[in-house]
PDB file of C-alpha atoms in Angstrom:
ATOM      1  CA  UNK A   1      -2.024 -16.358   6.649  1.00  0.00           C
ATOM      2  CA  UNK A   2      -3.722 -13.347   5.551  1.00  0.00           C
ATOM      3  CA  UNK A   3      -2.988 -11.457   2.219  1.00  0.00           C
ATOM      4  CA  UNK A   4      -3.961  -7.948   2.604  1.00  0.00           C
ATOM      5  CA  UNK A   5      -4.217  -5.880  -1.370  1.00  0.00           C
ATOM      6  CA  UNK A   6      -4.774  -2.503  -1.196  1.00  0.00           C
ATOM      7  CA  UNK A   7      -4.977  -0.602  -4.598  1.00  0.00           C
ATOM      8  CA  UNK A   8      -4.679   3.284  -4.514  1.00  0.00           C
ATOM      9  CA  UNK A   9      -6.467   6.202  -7.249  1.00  0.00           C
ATOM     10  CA  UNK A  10      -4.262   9.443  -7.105  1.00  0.00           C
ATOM     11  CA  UNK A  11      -5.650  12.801  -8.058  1.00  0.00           C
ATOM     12  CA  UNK A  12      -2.840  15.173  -9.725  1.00  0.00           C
ATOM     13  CA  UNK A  13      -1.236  15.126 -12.811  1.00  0.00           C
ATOM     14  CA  UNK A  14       0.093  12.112 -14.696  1.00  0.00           C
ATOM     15  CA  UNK A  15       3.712  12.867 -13.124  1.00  0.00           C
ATOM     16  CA  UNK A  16       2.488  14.188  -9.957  1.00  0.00           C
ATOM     17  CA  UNK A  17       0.834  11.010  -9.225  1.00  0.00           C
ATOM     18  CA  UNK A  18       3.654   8.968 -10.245  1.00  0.00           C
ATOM     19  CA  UNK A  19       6.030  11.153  -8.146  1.00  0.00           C
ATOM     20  CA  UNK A  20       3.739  10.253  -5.262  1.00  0.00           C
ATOM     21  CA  UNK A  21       3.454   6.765  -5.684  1.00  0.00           C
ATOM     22  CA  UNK A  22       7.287   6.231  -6.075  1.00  0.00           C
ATOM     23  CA  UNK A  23       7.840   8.047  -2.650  1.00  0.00           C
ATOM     24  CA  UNK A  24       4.885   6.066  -1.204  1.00  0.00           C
ATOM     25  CA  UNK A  25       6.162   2.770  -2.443  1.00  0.00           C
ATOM     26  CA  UNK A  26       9.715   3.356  -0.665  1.00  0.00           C
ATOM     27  CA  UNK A  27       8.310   3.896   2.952  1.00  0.00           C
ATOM     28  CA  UNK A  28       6.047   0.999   1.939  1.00  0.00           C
ATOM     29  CA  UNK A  29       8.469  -1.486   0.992  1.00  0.00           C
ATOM     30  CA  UNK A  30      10.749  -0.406   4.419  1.00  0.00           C
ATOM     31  CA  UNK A  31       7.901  -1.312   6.624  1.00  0.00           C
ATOM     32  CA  UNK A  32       8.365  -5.138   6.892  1.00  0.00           C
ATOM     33  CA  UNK A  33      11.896  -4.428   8.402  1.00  0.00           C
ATOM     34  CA  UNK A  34      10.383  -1.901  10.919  1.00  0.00           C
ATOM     35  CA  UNK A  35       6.921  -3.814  11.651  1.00  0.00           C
ATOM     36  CA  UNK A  36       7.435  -7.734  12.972  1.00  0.00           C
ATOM     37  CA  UNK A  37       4.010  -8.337  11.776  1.00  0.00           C
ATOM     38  CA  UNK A  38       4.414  -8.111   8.185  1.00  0.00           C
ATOM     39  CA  UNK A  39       5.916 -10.929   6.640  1.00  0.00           C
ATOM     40  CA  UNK A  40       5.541  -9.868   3.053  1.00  0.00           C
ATOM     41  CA  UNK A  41       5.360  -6.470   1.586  1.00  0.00           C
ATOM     42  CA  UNK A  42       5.144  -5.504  -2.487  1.00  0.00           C
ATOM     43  CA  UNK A  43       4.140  -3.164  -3.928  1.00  0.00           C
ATOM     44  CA  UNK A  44       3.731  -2.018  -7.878  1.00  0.00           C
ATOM     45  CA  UNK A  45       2.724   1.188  -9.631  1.00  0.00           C
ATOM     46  CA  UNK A  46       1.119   1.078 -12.303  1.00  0.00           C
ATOM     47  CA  UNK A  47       2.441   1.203 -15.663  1.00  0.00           C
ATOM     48  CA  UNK A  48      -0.833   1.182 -17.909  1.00  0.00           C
ATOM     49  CA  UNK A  49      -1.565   4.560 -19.113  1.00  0.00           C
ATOM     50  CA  UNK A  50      -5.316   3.111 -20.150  1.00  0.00           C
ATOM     51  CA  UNK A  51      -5.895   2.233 -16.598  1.00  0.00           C
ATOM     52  CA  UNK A  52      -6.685   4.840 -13.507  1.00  0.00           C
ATOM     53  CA  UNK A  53      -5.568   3.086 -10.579  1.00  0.00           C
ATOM     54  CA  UNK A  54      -1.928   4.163  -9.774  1.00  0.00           C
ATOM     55  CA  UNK A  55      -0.735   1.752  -6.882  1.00  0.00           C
ATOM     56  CA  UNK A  56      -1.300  -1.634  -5.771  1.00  0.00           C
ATOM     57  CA  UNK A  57       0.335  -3.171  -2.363  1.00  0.00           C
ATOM     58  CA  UNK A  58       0.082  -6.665  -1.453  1.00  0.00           C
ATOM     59  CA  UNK A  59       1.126  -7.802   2.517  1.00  0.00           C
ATOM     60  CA  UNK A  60       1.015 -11.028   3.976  1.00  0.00           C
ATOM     61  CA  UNK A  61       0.488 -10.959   8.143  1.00  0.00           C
ATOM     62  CA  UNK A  62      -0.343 -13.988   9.979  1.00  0.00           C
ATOM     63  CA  UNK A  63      -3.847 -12.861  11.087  1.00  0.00           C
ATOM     64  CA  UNK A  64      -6.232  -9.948  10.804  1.00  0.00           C
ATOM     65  CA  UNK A  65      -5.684  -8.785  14.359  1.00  0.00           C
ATOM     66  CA  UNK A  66      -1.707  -7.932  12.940  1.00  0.00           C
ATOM     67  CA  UNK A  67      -3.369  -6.502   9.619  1.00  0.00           C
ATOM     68  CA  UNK A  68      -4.256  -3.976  12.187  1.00  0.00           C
ATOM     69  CA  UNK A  69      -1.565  -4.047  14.339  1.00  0.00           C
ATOM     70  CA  UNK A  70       0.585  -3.033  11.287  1.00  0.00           C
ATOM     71  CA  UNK A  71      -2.017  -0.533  10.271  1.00  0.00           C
ATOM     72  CA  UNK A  72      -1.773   1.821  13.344  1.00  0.00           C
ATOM     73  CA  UNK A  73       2.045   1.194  13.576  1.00  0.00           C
ATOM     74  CA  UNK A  74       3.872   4.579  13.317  1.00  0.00           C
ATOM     75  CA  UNK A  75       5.514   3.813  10.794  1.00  0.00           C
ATOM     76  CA  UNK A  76       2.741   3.012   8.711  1.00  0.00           C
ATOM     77  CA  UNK A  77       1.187   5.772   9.579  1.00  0.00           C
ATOM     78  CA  UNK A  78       3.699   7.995   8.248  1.00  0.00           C
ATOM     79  CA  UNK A  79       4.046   6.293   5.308  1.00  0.00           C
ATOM     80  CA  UNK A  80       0.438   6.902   4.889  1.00  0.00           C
ATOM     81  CA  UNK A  81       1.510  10.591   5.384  1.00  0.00           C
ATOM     82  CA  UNK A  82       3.044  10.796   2.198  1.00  0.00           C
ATOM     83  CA  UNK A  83       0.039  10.298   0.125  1.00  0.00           C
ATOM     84  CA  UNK A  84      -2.483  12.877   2.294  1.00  0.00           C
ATOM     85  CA  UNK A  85      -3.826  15.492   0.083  1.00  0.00           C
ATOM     86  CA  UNK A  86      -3.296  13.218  -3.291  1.00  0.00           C
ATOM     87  CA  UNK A  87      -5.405   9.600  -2.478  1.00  0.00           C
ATOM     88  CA  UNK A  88      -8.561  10.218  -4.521  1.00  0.00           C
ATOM     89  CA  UNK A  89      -9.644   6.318  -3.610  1.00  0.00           C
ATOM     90  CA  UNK A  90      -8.613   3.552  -2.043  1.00  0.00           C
ATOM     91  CA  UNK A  91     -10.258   0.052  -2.097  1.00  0.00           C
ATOM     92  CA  UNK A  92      -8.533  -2.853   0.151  1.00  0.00           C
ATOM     93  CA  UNK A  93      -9.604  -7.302   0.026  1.00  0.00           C
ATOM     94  CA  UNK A  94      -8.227  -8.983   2.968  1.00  0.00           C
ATOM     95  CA  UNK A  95      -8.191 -13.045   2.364  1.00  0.00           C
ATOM     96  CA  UNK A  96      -7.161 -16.279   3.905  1.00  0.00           C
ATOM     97  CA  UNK A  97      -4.220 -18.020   1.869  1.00  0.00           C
TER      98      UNK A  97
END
């Protein structure tokens, strides 16, 4: 089993990036039900006001070759969509559980 973490920086203001991370974590958290190769989706915003990084997702897929598979899914792809313009960075660890 692979868990794929992916944390997200968004540029904007305090509520612009938390208006884009609450519409990115809904298409997010659909995705399981629309991709068979995600077992496990979740995905928290950050509530820290002393910290910078605004979104964290967690997945669980059975191997890397359906960490992909999921990544160029349409679906994904437009819930990737939603945060174009705003991701200032993104840093991703995939790991064997």
């Amino acid at each position: 089993m692979i868990q794929h973490v992916v944390t997200f920086q968004f540029s904007g203001t305090p509520a612009e990036r938390k208006a884009v991370a609450e519409e990115f974590r809904a298409a997010l958290l659909a995705l399981p039900e629309k991709i068979e190769q995600l077992k496990s989706m979740e995905v928290g915003i950050n509530m820290n006001p002393a910290e910078t990084w605004d979104l964290v997702l967690t997945a669980r897929a059975d191997t890397l070759a359906d960490i992909a598979a999921y990544s160029a899914h349409p679906a994904h792809v437009a819930a990737v969509s939603i945060i174009a313009g705003h991701k200032a960075q993104r840093a991703c660890v995939d790991y064997e559980v």
